[in-house]
mmCIF file of N, CA and C and ligand atoms in Angstrom:
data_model
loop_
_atom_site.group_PDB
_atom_site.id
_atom_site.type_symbol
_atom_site.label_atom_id
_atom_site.label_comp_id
_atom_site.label_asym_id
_atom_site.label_seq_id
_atom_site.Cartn_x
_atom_site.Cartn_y
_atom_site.Cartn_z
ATOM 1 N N UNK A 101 0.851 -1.196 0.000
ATOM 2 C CA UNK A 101 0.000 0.000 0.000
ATOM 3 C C UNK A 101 0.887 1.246 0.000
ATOM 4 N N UNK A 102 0.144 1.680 -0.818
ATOM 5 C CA UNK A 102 1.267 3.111 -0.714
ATOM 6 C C UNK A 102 1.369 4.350 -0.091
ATOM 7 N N UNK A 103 2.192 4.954 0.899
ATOM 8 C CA UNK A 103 2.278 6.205 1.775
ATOM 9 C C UNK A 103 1.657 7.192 1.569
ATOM 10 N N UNK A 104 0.888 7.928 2.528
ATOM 11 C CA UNK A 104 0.325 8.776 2.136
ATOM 12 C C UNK A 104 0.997 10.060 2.096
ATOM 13 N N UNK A 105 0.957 11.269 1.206
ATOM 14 C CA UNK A 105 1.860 12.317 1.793
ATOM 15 C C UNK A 105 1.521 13.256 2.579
ATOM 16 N N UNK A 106 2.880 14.308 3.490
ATOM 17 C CA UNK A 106 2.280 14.988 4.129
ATOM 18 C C UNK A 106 1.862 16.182 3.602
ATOM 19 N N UNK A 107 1.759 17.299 4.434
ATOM 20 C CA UNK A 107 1.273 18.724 3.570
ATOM 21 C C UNK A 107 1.895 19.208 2.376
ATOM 22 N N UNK A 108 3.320 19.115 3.000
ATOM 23 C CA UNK A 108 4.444 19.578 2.189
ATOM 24 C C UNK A 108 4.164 19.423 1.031
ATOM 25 N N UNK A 109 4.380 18.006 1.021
ATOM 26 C CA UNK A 109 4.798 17.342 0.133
ATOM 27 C C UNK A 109 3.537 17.149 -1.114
ATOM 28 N N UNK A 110 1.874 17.503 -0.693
ATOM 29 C CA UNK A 110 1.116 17.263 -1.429
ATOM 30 C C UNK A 110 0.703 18.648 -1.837
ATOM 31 N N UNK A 111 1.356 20.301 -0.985
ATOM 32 C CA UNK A 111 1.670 21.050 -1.554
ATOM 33 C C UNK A 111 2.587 21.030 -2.659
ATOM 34 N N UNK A 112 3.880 20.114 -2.516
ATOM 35 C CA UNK A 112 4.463 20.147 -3.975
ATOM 36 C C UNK A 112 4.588 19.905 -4.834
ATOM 37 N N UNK A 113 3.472 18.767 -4.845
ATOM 38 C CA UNK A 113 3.188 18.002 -5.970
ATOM 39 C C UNK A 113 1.823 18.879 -6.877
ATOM 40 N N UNK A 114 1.032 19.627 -6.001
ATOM 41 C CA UNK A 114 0.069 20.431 -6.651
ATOM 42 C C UNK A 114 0.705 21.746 -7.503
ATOM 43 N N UNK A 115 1.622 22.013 -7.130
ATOM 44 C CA UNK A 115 2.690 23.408 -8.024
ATOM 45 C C UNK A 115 2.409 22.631 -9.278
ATOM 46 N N UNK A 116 2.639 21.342 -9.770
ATOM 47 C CA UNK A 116 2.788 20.946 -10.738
ATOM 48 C C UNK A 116 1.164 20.616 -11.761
ATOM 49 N N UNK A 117 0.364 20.981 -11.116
ATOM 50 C CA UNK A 117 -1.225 20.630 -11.508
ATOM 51 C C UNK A 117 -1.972 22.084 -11.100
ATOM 52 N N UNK A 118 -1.679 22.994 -11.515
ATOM 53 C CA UNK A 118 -2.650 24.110 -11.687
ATOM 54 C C UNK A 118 -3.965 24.307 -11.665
ATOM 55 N N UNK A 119 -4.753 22.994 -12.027
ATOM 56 C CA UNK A 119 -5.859 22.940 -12.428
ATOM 57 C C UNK A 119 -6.746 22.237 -11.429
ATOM 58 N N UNK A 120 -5.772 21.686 -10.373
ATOM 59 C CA UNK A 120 -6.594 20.628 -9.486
ATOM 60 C C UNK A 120 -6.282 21.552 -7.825
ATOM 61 N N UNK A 121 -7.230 21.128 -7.290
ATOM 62 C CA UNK A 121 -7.459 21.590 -5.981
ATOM 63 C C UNK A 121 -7.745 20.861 -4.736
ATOM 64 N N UNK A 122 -6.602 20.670 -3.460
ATOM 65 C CA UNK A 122 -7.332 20.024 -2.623
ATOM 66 C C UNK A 122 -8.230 20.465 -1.635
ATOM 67 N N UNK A 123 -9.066 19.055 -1.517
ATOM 68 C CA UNK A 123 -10.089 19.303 -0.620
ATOM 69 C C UNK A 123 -10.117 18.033 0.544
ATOM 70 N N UNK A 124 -9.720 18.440 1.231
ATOM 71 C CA UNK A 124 -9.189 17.625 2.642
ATOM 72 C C UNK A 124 -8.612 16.364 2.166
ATOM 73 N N UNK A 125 -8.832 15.131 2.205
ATOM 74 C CA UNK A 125 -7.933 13.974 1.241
ATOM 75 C C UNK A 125 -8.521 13.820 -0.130
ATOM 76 N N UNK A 126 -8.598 14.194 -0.628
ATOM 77 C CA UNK A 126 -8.871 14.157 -1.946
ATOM 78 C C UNK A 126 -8.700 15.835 -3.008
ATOM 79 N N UNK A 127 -8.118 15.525 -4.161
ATOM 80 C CA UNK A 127 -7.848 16.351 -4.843
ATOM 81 C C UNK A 127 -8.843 16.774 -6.424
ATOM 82 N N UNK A 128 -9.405 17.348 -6.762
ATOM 83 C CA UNK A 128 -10.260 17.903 -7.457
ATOM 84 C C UNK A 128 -10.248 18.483 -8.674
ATOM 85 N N UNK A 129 -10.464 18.656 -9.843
ATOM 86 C CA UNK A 129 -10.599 19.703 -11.279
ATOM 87 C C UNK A 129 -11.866 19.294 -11.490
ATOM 88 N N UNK A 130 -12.256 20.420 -12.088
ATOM 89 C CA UNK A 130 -12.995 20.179 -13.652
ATOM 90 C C UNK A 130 -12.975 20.402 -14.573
ATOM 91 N N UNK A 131 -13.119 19.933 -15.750
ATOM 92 C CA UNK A 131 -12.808 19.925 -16.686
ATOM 93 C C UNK A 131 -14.024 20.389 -18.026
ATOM 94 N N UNK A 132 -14.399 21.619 -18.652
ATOM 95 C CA UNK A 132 -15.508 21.458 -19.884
ATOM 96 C C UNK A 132 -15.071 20.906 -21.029
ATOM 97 N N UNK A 133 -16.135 19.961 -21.660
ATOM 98 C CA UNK A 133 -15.563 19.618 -22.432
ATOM 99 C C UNK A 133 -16.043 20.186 -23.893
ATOM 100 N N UNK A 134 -15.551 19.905 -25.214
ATOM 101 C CA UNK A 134 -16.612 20.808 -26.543
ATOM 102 C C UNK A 134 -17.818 20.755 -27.001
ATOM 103 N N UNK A 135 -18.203 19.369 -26.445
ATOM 104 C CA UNK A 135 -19.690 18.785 -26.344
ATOM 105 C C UNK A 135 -19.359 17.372 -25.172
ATOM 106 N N UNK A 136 -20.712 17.174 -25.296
ATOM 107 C CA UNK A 136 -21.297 15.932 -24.308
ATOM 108 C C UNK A 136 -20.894 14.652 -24.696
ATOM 109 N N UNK A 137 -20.765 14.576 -26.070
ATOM 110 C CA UNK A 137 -19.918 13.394 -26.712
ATOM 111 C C UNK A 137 -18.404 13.129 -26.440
ATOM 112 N N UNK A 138 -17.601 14.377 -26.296
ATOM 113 C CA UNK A 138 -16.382 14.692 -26.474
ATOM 114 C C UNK A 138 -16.136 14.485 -24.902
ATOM 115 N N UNK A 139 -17.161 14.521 -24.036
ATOM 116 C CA UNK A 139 -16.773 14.757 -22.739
ATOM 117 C C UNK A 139 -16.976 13.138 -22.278
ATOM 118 N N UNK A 140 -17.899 12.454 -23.000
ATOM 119 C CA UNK A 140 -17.609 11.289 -23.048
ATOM 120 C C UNK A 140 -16.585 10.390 -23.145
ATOM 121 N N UNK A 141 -16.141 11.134 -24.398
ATOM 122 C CA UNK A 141 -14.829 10.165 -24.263
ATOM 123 C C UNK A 141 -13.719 10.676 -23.706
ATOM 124 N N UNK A 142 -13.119 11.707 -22.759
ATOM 125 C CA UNK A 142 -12.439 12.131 -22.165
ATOM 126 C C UNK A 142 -12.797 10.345 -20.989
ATOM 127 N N UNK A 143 -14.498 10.581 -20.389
ATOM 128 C CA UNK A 143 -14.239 9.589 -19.147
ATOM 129 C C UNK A 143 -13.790 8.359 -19.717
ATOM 130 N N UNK A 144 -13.886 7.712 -20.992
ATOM 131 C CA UNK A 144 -13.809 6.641 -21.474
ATOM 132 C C UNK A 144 -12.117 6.235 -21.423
ATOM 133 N N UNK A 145 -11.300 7.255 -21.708
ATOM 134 C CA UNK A 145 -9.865 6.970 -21.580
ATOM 135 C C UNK A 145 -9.662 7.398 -20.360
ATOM 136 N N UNK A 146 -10.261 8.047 -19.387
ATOM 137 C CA UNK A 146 -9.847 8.139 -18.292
ATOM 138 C C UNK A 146 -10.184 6.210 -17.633
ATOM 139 N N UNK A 147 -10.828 6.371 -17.906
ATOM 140 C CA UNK A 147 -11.381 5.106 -17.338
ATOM 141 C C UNK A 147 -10.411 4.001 -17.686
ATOM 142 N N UNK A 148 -10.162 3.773 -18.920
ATOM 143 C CA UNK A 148 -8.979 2.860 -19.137
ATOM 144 C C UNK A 148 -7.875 3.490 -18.582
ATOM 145 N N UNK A 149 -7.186 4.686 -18.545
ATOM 146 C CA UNK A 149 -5.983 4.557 -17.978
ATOM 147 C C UNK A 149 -5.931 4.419 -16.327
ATOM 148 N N UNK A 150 -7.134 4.254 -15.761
ATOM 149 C CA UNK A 150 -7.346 4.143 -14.435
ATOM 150 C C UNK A 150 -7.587 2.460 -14.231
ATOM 151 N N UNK A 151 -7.798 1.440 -15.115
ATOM 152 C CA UNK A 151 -7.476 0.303 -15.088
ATOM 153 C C UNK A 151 -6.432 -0.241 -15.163
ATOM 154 N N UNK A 152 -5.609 0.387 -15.977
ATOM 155 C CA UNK A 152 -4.114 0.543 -15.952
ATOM 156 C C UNK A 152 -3.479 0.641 -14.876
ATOM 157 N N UNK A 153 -3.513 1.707 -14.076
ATOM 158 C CA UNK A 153 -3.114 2.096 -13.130
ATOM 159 C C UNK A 153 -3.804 1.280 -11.719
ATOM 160 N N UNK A 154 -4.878 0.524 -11.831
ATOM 161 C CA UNK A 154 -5.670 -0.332 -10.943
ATOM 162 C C UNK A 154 -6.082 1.415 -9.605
ATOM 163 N N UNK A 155 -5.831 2.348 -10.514
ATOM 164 C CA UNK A 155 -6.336 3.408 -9.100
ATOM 165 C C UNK A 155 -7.800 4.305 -10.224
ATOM 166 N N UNK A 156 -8.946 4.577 -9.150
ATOM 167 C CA UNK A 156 -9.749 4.887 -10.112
ATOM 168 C C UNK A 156 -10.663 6.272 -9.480
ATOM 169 N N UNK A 157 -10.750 7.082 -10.213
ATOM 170 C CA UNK A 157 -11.193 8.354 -9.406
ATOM 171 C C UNK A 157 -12.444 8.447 -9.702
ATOM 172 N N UNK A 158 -13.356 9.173 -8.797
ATOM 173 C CA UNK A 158 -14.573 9.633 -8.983
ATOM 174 C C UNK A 158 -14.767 10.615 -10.484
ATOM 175 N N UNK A 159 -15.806 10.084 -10.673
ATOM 176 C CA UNK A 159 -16.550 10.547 -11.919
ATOM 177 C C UNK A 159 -17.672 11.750 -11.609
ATOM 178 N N UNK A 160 -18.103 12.679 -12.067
ATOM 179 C CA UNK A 160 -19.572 13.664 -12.122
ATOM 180 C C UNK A 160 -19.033 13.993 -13.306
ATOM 181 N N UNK A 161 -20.717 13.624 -13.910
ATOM 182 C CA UNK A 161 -20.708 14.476 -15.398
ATOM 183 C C UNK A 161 -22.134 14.872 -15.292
ATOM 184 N N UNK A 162 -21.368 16.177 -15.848
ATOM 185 C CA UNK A 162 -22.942 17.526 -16.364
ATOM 186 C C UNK A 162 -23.023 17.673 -17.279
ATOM 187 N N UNK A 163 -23.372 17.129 -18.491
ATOM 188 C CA UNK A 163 -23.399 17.572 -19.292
ATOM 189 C C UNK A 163 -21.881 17.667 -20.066
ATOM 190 N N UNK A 164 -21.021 19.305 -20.302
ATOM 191 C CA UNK A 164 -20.223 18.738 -21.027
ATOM 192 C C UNK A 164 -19.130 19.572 -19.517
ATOM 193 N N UNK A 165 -19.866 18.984 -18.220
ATOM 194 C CA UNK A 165 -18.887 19.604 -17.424
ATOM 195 C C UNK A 165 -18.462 18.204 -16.467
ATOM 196 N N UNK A 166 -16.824 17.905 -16.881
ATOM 197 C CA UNK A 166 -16.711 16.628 -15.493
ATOM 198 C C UNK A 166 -15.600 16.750 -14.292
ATOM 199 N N UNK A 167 -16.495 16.603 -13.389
ATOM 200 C CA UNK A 167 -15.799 16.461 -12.287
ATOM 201 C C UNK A 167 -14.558 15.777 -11.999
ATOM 202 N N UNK A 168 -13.775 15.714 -11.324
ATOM 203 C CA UNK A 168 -12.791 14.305 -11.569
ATOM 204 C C UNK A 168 -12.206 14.807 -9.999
ATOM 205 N N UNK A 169 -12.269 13.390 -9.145
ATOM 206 C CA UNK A 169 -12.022 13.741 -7.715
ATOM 207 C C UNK A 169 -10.967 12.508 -7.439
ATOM 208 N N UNK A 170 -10.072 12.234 -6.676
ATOM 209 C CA UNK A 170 -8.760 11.628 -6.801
ATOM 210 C C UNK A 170 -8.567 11.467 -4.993
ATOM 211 N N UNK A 171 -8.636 10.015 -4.718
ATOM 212 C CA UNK A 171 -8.047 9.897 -2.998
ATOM 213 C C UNK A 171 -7.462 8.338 -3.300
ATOM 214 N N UNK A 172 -6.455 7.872 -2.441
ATOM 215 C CA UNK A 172 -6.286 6.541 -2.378
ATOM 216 C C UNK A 172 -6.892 5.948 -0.873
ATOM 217 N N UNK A 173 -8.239 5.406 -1.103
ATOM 218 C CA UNK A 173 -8.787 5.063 -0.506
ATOM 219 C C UNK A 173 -8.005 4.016 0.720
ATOM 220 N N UNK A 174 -7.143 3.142 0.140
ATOM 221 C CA UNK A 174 -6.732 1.957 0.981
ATOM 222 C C UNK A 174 -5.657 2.999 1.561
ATOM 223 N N UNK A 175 -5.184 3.545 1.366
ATOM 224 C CA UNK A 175 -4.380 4.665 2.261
ATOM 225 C C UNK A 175 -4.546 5.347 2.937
ATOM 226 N N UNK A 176 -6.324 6.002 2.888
ATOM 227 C CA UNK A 176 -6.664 6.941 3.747
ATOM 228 C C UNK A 176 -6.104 7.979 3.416
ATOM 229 N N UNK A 177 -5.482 8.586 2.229
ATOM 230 C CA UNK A 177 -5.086 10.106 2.199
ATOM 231 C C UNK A 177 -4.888 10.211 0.804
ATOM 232 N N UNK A 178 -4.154 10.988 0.056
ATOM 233 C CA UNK A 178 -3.599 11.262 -0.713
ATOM 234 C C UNK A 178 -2.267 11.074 -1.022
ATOM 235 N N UNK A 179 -1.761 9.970 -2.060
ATOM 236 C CA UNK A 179 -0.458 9.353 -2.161
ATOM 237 C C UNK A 179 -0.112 9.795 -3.767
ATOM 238 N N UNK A 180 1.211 9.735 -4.501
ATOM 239 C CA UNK A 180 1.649 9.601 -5.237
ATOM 240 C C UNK A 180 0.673 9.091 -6.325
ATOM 241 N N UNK A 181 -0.145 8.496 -6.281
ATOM 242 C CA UNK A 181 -0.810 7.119 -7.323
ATOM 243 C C UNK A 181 -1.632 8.984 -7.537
ATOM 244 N N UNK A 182 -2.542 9.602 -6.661
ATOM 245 C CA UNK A 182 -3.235 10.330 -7.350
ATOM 246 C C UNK A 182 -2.668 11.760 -7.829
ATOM 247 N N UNK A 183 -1.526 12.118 -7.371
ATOM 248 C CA UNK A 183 -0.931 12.748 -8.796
ATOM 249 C C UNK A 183 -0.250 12.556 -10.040
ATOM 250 N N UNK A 184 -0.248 11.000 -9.984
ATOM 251 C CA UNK A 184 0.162 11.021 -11.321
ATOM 252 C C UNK A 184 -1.252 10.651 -11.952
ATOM 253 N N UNK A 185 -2.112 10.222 -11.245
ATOM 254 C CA UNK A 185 -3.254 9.899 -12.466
ATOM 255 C C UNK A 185 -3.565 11.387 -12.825
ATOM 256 N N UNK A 186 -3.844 12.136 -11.506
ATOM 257 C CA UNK A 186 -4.243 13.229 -11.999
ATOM 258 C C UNK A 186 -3.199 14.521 -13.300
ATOM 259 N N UNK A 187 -2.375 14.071 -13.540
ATOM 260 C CA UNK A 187 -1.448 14.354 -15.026
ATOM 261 C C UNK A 187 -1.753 13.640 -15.912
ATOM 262 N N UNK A 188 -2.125 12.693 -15.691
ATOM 263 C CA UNK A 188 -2.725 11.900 -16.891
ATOM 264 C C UNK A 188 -3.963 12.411 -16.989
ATOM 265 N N UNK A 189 -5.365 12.345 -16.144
ATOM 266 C CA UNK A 189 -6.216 13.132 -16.770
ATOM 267 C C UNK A 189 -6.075 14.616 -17.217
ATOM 268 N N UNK A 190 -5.329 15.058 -16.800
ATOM 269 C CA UNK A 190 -4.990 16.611 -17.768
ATOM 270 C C UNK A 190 -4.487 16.528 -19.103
ATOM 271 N N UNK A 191 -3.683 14.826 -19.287
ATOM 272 C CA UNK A 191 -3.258 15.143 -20.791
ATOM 273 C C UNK A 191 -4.258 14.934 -21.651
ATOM 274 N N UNK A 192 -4.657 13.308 -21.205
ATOM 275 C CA UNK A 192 -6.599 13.013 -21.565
ATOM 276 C C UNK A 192 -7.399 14.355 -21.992
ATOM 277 N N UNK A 193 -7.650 15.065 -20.806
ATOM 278 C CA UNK A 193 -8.783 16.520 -21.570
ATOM 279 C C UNK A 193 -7.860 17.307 -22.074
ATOM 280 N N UNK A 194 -6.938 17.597 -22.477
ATOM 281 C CA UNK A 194 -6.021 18.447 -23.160
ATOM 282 C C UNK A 194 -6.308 17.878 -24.660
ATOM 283 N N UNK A 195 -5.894 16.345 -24.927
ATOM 284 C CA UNK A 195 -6.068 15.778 -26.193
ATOM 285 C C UNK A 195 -7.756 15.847 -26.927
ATOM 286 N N UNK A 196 -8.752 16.028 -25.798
ATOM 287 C CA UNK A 196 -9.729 16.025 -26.326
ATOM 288 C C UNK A 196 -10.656 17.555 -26.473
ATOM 289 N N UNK A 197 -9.588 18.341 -26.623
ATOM 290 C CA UNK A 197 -9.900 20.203 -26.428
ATOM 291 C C UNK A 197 -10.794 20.487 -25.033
ATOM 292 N N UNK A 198 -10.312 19.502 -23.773
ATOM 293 C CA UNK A 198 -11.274 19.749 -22.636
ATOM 294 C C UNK A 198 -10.360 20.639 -21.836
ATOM 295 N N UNK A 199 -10.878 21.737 -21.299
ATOM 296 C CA UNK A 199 -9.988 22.950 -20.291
ATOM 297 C C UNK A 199 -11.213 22.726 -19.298
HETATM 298 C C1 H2B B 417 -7.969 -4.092 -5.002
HETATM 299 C C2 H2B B 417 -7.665 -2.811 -5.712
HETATM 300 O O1 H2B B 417 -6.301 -2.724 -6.000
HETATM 301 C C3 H2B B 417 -8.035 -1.618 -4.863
HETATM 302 O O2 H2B B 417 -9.374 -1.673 -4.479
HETATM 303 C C4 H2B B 417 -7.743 -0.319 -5.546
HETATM 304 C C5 H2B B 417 -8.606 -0.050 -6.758
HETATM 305 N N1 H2B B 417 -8.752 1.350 -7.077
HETATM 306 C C6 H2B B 417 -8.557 2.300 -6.154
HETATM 307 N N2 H2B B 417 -8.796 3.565 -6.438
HETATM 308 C C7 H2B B 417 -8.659 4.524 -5.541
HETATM 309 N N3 H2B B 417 -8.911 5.796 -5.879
HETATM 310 N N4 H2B B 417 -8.232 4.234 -4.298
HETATM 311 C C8 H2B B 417 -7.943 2.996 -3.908
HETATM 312 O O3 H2B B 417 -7.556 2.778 -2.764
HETATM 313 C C9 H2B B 417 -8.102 1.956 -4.861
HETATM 314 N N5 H2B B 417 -7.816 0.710 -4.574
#
């Protein structure tokens, strides 16, 4: 199981993710996407690269607005596993014109 980090340290890993925000153990973006289709398949490769990774983040979709929320549950906090997924979903909605 993997360590959770402390403030510091999950302060310094957020310098590197502009777009995401924490909220007590768990870390946060959203993302619009160009339509509802497009925002579809943003979750669809999120979703596979989160099988990949066997770590899998919360989903909300509005329409063409998605949530994406990030904790390592068996850890109880916030570890390594969810900033790197969370760079991967930024490249994901980046490739699919999602800001
Ligand atoms: C057995 C399996 O490895 C675990 O349940 C994984 C799956 N995906 C997970 N995803 C997240 N976000 N946190 C976890 O602790 C977690 N655990």
């Amino acid at each position: 199981m993997a360590d959770t980090l402390d403030d510091a340290a999950v302060a310094d890993r957020l310098r590197d993710l502009p777009a995401w925000t924490r909220d007590g153990d768990q870390i946060r973006r959203r993302v619009k996407a160009p339509s509802f289709l497009a925002g579809i398949d943003v979750v669809t490769d999120v979703a596979r690269a989160a099988e990949d990774a066997d770590h899998h983040p919360d989903i909300d979709i509005r329409w063409r607005t998605l949530a994406f929320a990030l904790s390592t549950h068996s850890a109880g906090g916030l570890t390594g596993k969810d900033f790197d997924l969370a760079a991967t979903i930024d490249a994901i909605a980046a490739r699919h014109g999602a800001a």
